[in-house]
Amino acid sequence: MLRRAEIAVCWALGFGLLAQAFAAAADEREPISLPPEVKERFMTEMRGHMGNLDDILAALAEGDFAEAANVAEIHMDFGHSMWSTMMEQGMSAEQILAAKKQMRAKGMGMGQGQGQGMGHGMGQGMGRFMTEDFRSMGATFHEAATAFATRARQAASPPTAADYKETTEVLQAVTSTCRACHDSFRVE
């Protein structure tokens, strides 16, 4: 005969499994299935973007719009892995932005000069594991980060109230893309 503790454990396990099944059924977001090593890298990148947003807000609070723009351009724009690596290797933001400008002038950007199919889910990056809609949302995020950096660089020194308002409006395009992505997709 089962003891009370054993019965309680069975009930708890059963209830937990049932609750998990209901939670999974209620989550109607599109699942994105990634291999474990890609999932870990992807989730690390997403947490990094949360840190980037925090760094941008801190820079804006200090009135340092140039630093806010640097964070967006180096850590959130297309090619951010390469730009971030350059920073880790000791290059200044100015050096990275100059190299980036030079590469883009040569036609090296998303899907250009970085390997067959890059930016279209057929390259060697994480995008090859993701749906077209998911990749499109990512492209929108990177484009919004670039637009934010462009607007932040246009701010006066010291920034005016209009600079804060307009730059924050453009930053909201970045965060609304994050929100839309999290509302639409779940990584498995």
PDB file of N, CA and C in Angstrom, residues 100-174:
ATOM      1  N   LYS A 100      34.163  49.584 -40.923  1.00  0.00           N
ATOM      2  CA  LYS A 100      32.813  49.223 -41.352  1.00  0.00           C
ATOM      3  C   LYS A 100      32.401  50.046 -42.571  1.00  0.00           C
ATOM      4  N   LYS A 101      32.654  51.339 -42.511  1.00  0.00           N
ATOM      5  CA  LYS A 101      32.313  52.226 -43.627  1.00  0.00           C
ATOM      6  C   LYS A 101      33.069  51.811 -44.888  1.00  0.00           C
ATOM      7  N   GLN A 102      34.344  51.483 -44.723  1.00  0.00           N
ATOM      8  CA  GLN A 102      35.165  51.068 -45.857  1.00  0.00           C
ATOM      9  C   GLN A 102      34.640  49.754 -46.454  1.00  0.00           C
ATOM     10  N   MET A 103      34.292  48.803 -45.605  1.00  0.00           N
ATOM     11  CA  MET A 103      33.769  47.523 -46.087  1.00  0.00           C
ATOM     12  C   MET A 103      32.442  47.711 -46.810  1.00  0.00           C
ATOM     13  N   ARG A 104      31.588  48.530 -46.259  1.00  0.00           N
ATOM     14  CA  ARG A 104      30.278  48.760 -46.880  1.00  0.00           C
ATOM     15  C   ARG A 104      30.432  49.475 -48.218  1.00  0.00           C
ATOM     16  N   ALA A 105      31.417  50.371 -48.308  1.00  0.00           N
ATOM     17  CA  ALA A 105      31.671  51.076 -49.573  1.00  0.00           C
ATOM     18  C   ALA A 105      32.110  50.099 -50.660  1.00  0.00           C
ATOM     19  N   LYS A 106      32.726  49.001 -50.252  1.00  0.00           N
ATOM     20  CA  LYS A 106      33.169  47.975 -51.201  1.00  0.00           C
ATOM     21  C   LYS A 106      32.066  46.957 -51.494  1.00  0.00           C
ATOM     22  N   GLY A 107      30.870  47.210 -50.981  1.00  0.00           N
ATOM     23  CA  GLY A 107      29.758  46.295 -51.227  1.00  0.00           C
ATOM     24  C   GLY A 107      29.712  45.116 -50.296  1.00  0.00           C
ATOM     25  N   MET A 108      30.448  45.190 -49.199  1.00  0.00           N
ATOM     26  CA  MET A 108      30.454  44.086 -48.244  1.00  0.00           C
ATOM     27  C   MET A 108      29.454  44.403 -47.138  1.00  0.00           C
ATOM     28  N   GLY A 109      28.328  43.781 -47.219  1.00  0.00           N
ATOM     29  CA  GLY A 109      27.285  43.964 -46.227  1.00  0.00           C
ATOM     30  C   GLY A 109      26.468  42.700 -46.174  1.00  0.00           C
ATOM     31  N   MET A 110      25.275  42.802 -45.627  1.00  0.00           N
ATOM     32  CA  MET A 110      24.428  41.625 -45.513  1.00  0.00           C
ATOM     33  C   MET A 110      24.203  41.014 -46.891  1.00  0.00           C
ATOM     34  N   GLY A 111      24.641  39.774 -47.063  1.00  0.00           N
ATOM     35  CA  GLY A 111      24.451  39.061 -48.311  1.00  0.00           C
ATOM     36  C   GLY A 111      25.384  39.496 -49.425  1.00  0.00           C
ATOM     37  N   GLN A 112      26.387  40.312 -49.103  1.00  0.00           N
ATOM     38  CA  GLN A 112      27.305  40.815 -50.123  1.00  0.00           C
ATOM     39  C   GLN A 112      28.736  40.601 -49.659  1.00  0.00           C
ATOM     40  N   GLY A 113      29.430  39.722 -50.293  1.00  0.00           N
ATOM     41  CA  GLY A 113      30.843  39.544 -49.995  1.00  0.00           C
ATOM     42  C   GLY A 113      31.140  38.809 -48.711  1.00  0.00           C
ATOM     43  N   GLN A 114      30.131  38.200 -48.097  1.00  0.00           N
ATOM     44  CA  GLN A 114      30.371  37.486 -46.852  1.00  0.00           C
ATOM     45  C   GLN A 114      30.022  36.011 -46.985  1.00  0.00           C
ATOM     46  N   GLY A 115      29.978  35.523 -48.190  1.00  0.00           N
ATOM     47  CA  GLY A 115      29.695  34.107 -48.383  1.00  0.00           C
ATOM     48  C   GLY A 115      28.371  33.890 -49.081  1.00  0.00           C
ATOM     49  N   GLN A 116      28.311  32.855 -49.857  1.00  0.00           N
ATOM     50  CA  GLN A 116      27.115  32.524 -50.623  1.00  0.00           C
ATOM     51  C   GLN A 116      25.909  32.364 -49.707  1.00  0.00           C
ATOM     52  N   GLY A 117      24.880  33.149 -49.952  1.00  0.00           N
ATOM     53  CA  GLY A 117      23.634  32.989 -49.212  1.00  0.00           C
ATOM     54  C   GLY A 117      23.579  33.689 -47.879  1.00  0.00           C
ATOM     55  N   MET A 118      24.622  34.385 -47.483  1.00  0.00           N
ATOM     56  CA  MET A 118      24.590  35.055 -46.187  1.00  0.00           C
ATOM     57  C   MET A 118      23.420  36.032 -46.155  1.00  0.00           C
ATOM     58  N   GLY A 119      22.743  36.069 -45.031  1.00  0.00           N
ATOM     59  CA  GLY A 119      21.621  36.960 -44.867  1.00  0.00           C
ATOM     60  C   GLY A 119      20.321  36.415 -45.430  1.00  0.00           C
ATOM     61  N   HIS A 120      20.388  35.260 -46.046  1.00  0.00           N
ATOM     62  CA  HIS A 120      19.195  34.672 -46.640  1.00  0.00           C
ATOM     63  C   HIS A 120      18.955  33.261 -46.110  1.00  0.00           C
ATOM     64  N   GLY A 121      19.590  32.921 -45.002  1.00  0.00           N
ATOM     65  CA  GLY A 121      19.378  31.627 -44.383  1.00  0.00           C
ATOM     66  C   GLY A 121      20.119  30.480 -45.021  1.00  0.00           C
ATOM     67  N   MET A 122      21.006  30.782 -45.967  1.00  0.00           N
ATOM     68  CA  MET A 122      21.716  29.701 -46.645  1.00  0.00           C
ATOM     69  C   MET A 122      23.213  29.750 -46.375  1.00  0.00           C
ATOM     70  N   GLY A 123      23.648  30.653 -45.525  1.00  0.00           N
ATOM     71  CA  GLY A 123      25.062  30.770 -45.215  1.00  0.00           C
ATOM     72  C   GLY A 123      25.447  29.834 -44.086  1.00  0.00           C
ATOM     73  N   GLN A 124      26.508  30.161 -43.399  1.00  0.00           N
ATOM     74  CA  GLN A 124      27.011  29.309 -42.324  1.00  0.00           C
ATOM     75  C   GLN A 124      26.565  29.770 -40.940  1.00  0.00           C
ATOM     76  N   GLY A 125      25.836  30.874 -40.859  1.00  0.00           N
ATOM     77  CA  GLY A 125      25.424  31.424 -39.576  1.00  0.00           C
ATOM     78  C   GLY A 125      24.172  30.769 -39.012  1.00  0.00           C
ATOM     79  N   MET A 126      23.676  31.357 -37.926  1.00  0.00           N
ATOM     80  CA  MET A 126      22.507  30.819 -37.236  1.00  0.00           C
ATOM     81  C   MET A 126      21.249  30.886 -38.089  1.00  0.00           C
ATOM     82  N   GLY A 127      21.193  31.826 -39.026  1.00  0.00           N
ATOM     83  CA  GLY A 127      20.004  32.013 -39.845  1.00  0.00           C
ATOM     84  C   GLY A 127      19.585  30.790 -40.639  1.00  0.00           C
ATOM     85  N   ARG A 128      20.517  29.920 -40.935  1.00  0.00           N
ATOM     86  CA  ARG A 128      20.168  28.730 -41.733  1.00  0.00           C
ATOM     87  C   ARG A 128      19.242  27.791 -40.969  1.00  0.00           C
ATOM     88  N   PHE A 129      19.135  27.979 -39.655  1.00  0.00           N
ATOM     89  CA  PHE A 129      18.266  27.139 -38.835  1.00  0.00           C
ATOM     90  C   PHE A 129      16.911  27.796 -38.583  1.00  0.00           C
ATOM     91  N   MET A 130      16.698  28.980 -39.140  1.00  0.00           N
ATOM     92  CA  MET A 130      15.525  29.769 -38.792  1.00  0.00           C
ATOM     93  C   MET A 130      14.609  29.970 -39.992  1.00  0.00           C
ATOM     94  N   THR A 131      13.349  30.220 -39.691  1.00  0.00           N
ATOM     95  CA  THR A 131      12.373  30.446 -40.754  1.00  0.00           C
ATOM     96  C   THR A 131      12.610  31.809 -41.406  1.00  0.00           C
ATOM     97  N   GLU A 132      12.050  31.973 -42.589  1.00  0.00           N
ATOM     98  CA  GLU A 132      12.179  33.252 -43.297  1.00  0.00           C
ATOM     99  C   GLU A 132      11.563  34.391 -42.479  1.00  0.00           C
ATOM    100  N   ASP A 133      10.411  34.158 -41.864  1.00  0.00           N
ATOM    101  CA  ASP A 133       9.774  35.202 -41.049  1.00  0.00           C
ATOM    102  C   ASP A 133      10.659  35.601 -39.874  1.00  0.00           C
ATOM    103  N   PHE A 134      11.302  34.617 -39.268  1.00  0.00           N
ATOM    104  CA  PHE A 134      12.177  34.903 -38.130  1.00  0.00           C
ATOM    105  C   PHE A 134      13.399  35.699 -38.588  1.00  0.00           C
ATOM    106  N   ARG A 135      13.988  35.308 -39.710  1.00  0.00           N
ATOM    107  CA  ARG A 135      15.138  36.057 -40.246  1.00  0.00           C
ATOM    108  C   ARG A 135      14.729  37.474 -40.620  1.00  0.00           C
ATOM    109  N   SER A 136      13.539  37.622 -41.170  1.00  0.00           N
ATOM    110  CA  SER A 136      13.040  38.944 -41.544  1.00  0.00           C
ATOM    111  C   SER A 136      12.889  39.837 -40.314  1.00  0.00           C
ATOM    112  N   MET A 137      12.401  39.268 -39.228  1.00  0.00           N
ATOM    113  CA  MET A 137      12.266  40.029 -37.982  1.00  0.00           C
ATOM    114  C   MET A 137      13.648  40.450 -37.487  1.00  0.00           C
ATOM    115  N   GLY A 138      14.626  39.573 -37.608  1.00  0.00           N
ATOM    116  CA  GLY A 138      15.993  39.918 -37.221  1.00  0.00           C
ATOM    117  C   GLY A 138      16.546  41.049 -38.066  1.00  0.00           C
ATOM    118  N   ALA A 139      16.273  41.008 -39.364  1.00  0.00           N
ATOM    119  CA  ALA A 139      16.734  42.083 -40.249  1.00  0.00           C
ATOM    120  C   ALA A 139      16.098  43.408 -39.851  1.00  0.00           C
ATOM    121  N   THR A 140      14.816  43.372 -39.498  1.00  0.00           N
ATOM    122  CA  THR A 140      14.131  44.591 -39.054  1.00  0.00           C
ATOM    123  C   THR A 140      14.790  45.146 -37.796  1.00  0.00           C
ATOM    124  N   PHE A 141      15.165  44.257 -36.879  1.00  0.00           N
ATOM    125  CA  PHE A 141      15.854  44.682 -35.652  1.00  0.00           C
ATOM    126  C   PHE A 141      17.161  45.395 -35.986  1.00  0.00           C
ATOM    127  N   HIS A 142      17.982  44.781 -36.835  1.00  0.00           N
ATOM    128  CA  HIS A 142      19.276  45.375 -37.178  1.00  0.00           C
ATOM    129  C   HIS A 142      19.097  46.708 -37.906  1.00  0.00           C
ATOM    130  N   GLU A 143      18.110  46.787 -38.795  1.00  0.00           N
ATOM    131  CA  GLU A 143      17.834  48.041 -39.499  1.00  0.00           C
ATOM    132  C   GLU A 143      17.390  49.129 -38.525  1.00  0.00           C
ATOM    133  N   ALA A 144      16.560  48.768 -37.548  1.00  0.00           N
ATOM    134  CA  ALA A 144      16.104  49.739 -36.550  1.00  0.00           C
ATOM    135  C   ALA A 144      17.279  50.230 -35.704  1.00  0.00           C
ATOM    136  N   ALA A 145      18.208  49.336 -35.380  1.00  0.00           N
ATOM    137  CA  ALA A 145      19.395  49.741 -34.612  1.00  0.00           C
ATOM    138  C   ALA A 145      20.237  50.728 -35.410  1.00  0.00           C
ATOM    139  N   THR A 146      20.366  50.490 -36.705  1.00  0.00           N
ATOM    140  CA  THR A 146      21.115  51.404 -37.570  1.00  0.00           C
ATOM    141  C   THR A 146      20.428  52.764 -37.635  1.00  0.00           C
ATOM    142  N   ALA A 147      19.100  52.766 -37.767  1.00  0.00           N
ATOM    143  CA  ALA A 147      18.347  54.028 -37.808  1.00  0.00           C
ATOM    144  C   ALA A 147      18.510  54.786 -36.496  1.00  0.00           C
ATOM    145  N   PHE A 148      18.503  54.056 -35.381  1.00  0.00           N
ATOM    146  CA  PHE A 148      18.715  54.701 -34.085  1.00  0.00           C
ATOM    147  C   PHE A 148      20.094  55.353 -34.031  1.00  0.00           C
ATOM    148  N   ALA A 149      21.118  54.616 -34.433  1.00  0.00           N
ATOM    149  CA  ALA A 149      22.485  55.153 -34.392  1.00  0.00           C
ATOM    150  C   ALA A 149      22.598  56.406 -35.253  1.00  0.00           C
ATOM    151  N   THR A 150      21.984  56.374 -36.419  1.00  0.00           N
ATOM    152  CA  THR A 150      22.019  57.537 -37.315  1.00  0.00           C
ATOM    153  C   THR A 150      21.382  58.744 -36.640  1.00  0.00           C
ATOM    154  N   ARG A 151      20.215  58.553 -36.034  1.00  0.00           N
ATOM    155  CA  ARG A 151      19.533  59.677 -35.369  1.00  0.00           C
ATOM    156  C   ARG A 151      20.318  60.153 -34.151  1.00  0.00           C
ATOM    157  N   ALA A 152      20.853  59.239 -33.384  1.00  0.00           N
ATOM    158  CA  ALA A 152      21.610  59.630 -32.188  1.00  0.00           C
ATOM    159  C   ALA A 152      22.824  60.468 -32.567  1.00  0.00           C
ATOM    160  N   ARG A 153      23.463  60.158 -33.679  1.00  0.00           N
ATOM    161  CA  ARG A 153      24.634  60.932 -34.120  1.00  0.00           C
ATOM    162  C   ARG A 153      24.257  62.340 -34.586  1.00  0.00           C
ATOM    163  N   GLN A 154      23.000  62.562 -34.896  1.00  0.00           N
ATOM    164  CA  GLN A 154      22.546  63.880 -35.343  1.00  0.00           C
ATOM    165  C   GLN A 154      22.241  64.823 -34.180  1.00  0.00           C
ATOM    166  N   ALA A 155      22.287  64.330 -32.961  1.00  0.00           N
ATOM    167  CA  ALA A 155      21.945  65.149 -31.790  1.00  0.00           C
ATOM    168  C   ALA A 155      22.960  66.265 -31.590  1.00  0.00           C
ATOM    169  N   ALA A 156      22.460  67.372 -31.096  1.00  0.00           N
ATOM    170  CA  ALA A 156      23.330  68.506 -30.775  1.00  0.00           C
ATOM    171  C   ALA A 156      24.151  68.168 -29.535  1.00  0.00           C
ATOM    172  N   SER A 157      25.164  68.969 -29.291  1.00  0.00           N
ATOM    173  CA  SER A 157      25.979  68.789 -28.087  1.00  0.00           C
ATOM    174  C   SER A 157      25.983  70.106 -27.321  1.00  0.00           C
ATOM    175  N   PRO A 158      25.364  70.192 -26.196  1.00  0.00           N
ATOM    176  CA  PRO A 158      24.594  69.150 -25.504  1.00  0.00           C
ATOM    177  C   PRO A 158      23.263  68.892 -26.211  1.00  0.00           C
ATOM    178  N   PRO A 159      22.715  67.693 -26.007  1.00  0.00           N
ATOM    179  CA  PRO A 159      21.466  67.339 -26.674  1.00  0.00           C
ATOM    180  C   PRO A 159      20.302  68.211 -26.195  1.00  0.00           C
ATOM    181  N   THR A 160      19.414  68.509 -27.108  1.00  0.00           N
ATOM    182  CA  THR A 160      18.228  69.299 -26.789  1.00  0.00           C
ATOM    183  C   THR A 160      17.082  68.376 -26.384  1.00  0.00           C
ATOM    184  N   ALA A 161      16.013  68.974 -25.889  1.00  0.00           N
ATOM    185  CA  ALA A 161      14.820  68.190 -25.556  1.00  0.00           C
ATOM    186  C   ALA A 161      14.290  67.491 -26.807  1.00  0.00           C
ATOM    187  N   ALA A 162      14.353  68.177 -27.941  1.00  0.00           N
ATOM    188  CA  ALA A 162      13.909  67.564 -29.203  1.00  0.00           C
ATOM    189  C   ALA A 162      14.789  66.372 -29.566  1.00  0.00           C
ATOM    190  N   ASP A 163      16.101  66.471 -29.301  1.00  0.00           N
ATOM    191  CA  ASP A 163      16.999  65.336 -29.567  1.00  0.00           C
ATOM    192  C   ASP A 163      16.586  64.123 -28.737  1.00  0.00           C
ATOM    193  N   TYR A 164      16.314  64.352 -27.443  1.00  0.00           N
ATOM    194  CA  TYR A 164      15.891  63.242 -26.586  1.00  0.00           C
ATOM    195  C   TYR A 164      14.596  62.623 -27.108  1.00  0.00           C
ATOM    196  N   LYS A 165      13.631  63.474 -27.436  1.00  0.00           N
ATOM    197  CA  LYS A 165      12.335  62.983 -27.903  1.00  0.00           C
ATOM    198  C   LYS A 165      12.487  62.183 -29.194  1.00  0.00           C
ATOM    199  N   GLU A 166      13.145  62.755 -30.180  1.00  0.00           N
ATOM    200  CA  GLU A 166      13.261  62.096 -31.486  1.00  0.00           C
ATOM    201  C   GLU A 166      14.111  60.831 -31.416  1.00  0.00           C
ATOM    202  N   THR A 167      15.175  60.865 -30.638  1.00  0.00           N
ATOM    203  CA  THR A 167      16.042  59.688 -30.520  1.00  0.00           C
ATOM    204  C   THR A 167      15.321  58.563 -29.787  1.00  0.00           C
ATOM    205  N   THR A 168      14.572  58.921 -28.766  1.00  0.00           N
ATOM    206  CA  THR A 168      13.805  57.915 -28.032  1.00  0.00           C
ATOM    207  C   THR A 168      12.729  57.299 -28.920  1.00  0.00           C
ATOM    208  N   GLU A 169      12.107  58.117 -29.762  1.00  0.00           N
ATOM    209  CA  GLU A 169      11.110  57.580 -30.697  1.00  0.00           C
ATOM    210  C   GLU A 169      11.739  56.556 -31.638  1.00  0.00           C
ATOM    211  N   VAL A 170      12.940  56.836 -32.116  1.00  0.00           N
ATOM    212  CA  VAL A 170      13.616  55.897 -33.017  1.00  0.00           C
ATOM    213  C   VAL A 170      14.064  54.650 -32.247  1.00  0.00           C
ATOM    214  N   LEU A 171      14.495  54.821 -31.000  1.00  0.00           N
ATOM    215  CA  LEU A 171      14.874  53.672 -30.174  1.00  0.00           C
ATOM    216  C   LEU A 171      13.668  52.763 -29.941  1.00  0.00           C
ATOM    217  N   GLN A 172      12.491  53.359 -29.847  1.00  0.00           N
ATOM    218  CA  GLN A 172      11.288  52.563 -29.636  1.00  0.00           C
ATOM    219  C   GLN A 172      11.052  51.599 -30.797  1.00  0.00           C
ATOM    220  N   ALA A 173      11.516  51.931 -31.990  1.00  0.00           N
ATOM    221  CA  ALA A 173      11.407  50.994 -33.121  1.00  0.00           C
ATOM    222  C   ALA A 173      12.251  49.743 -32.866  1.00  0.00           C
ATOM    223  N   VAL A 174      13.369  49.908 -32.173  1.00  0.00           N
ATOM    224  CA  VAL A 174      14.207  48.752 -31.812  1.00  0.00           C
ATOM    225  C   VAL A 174      13.461  47.881 -30.808  1.00  0.00           C
TER     226      VAL A 174
END
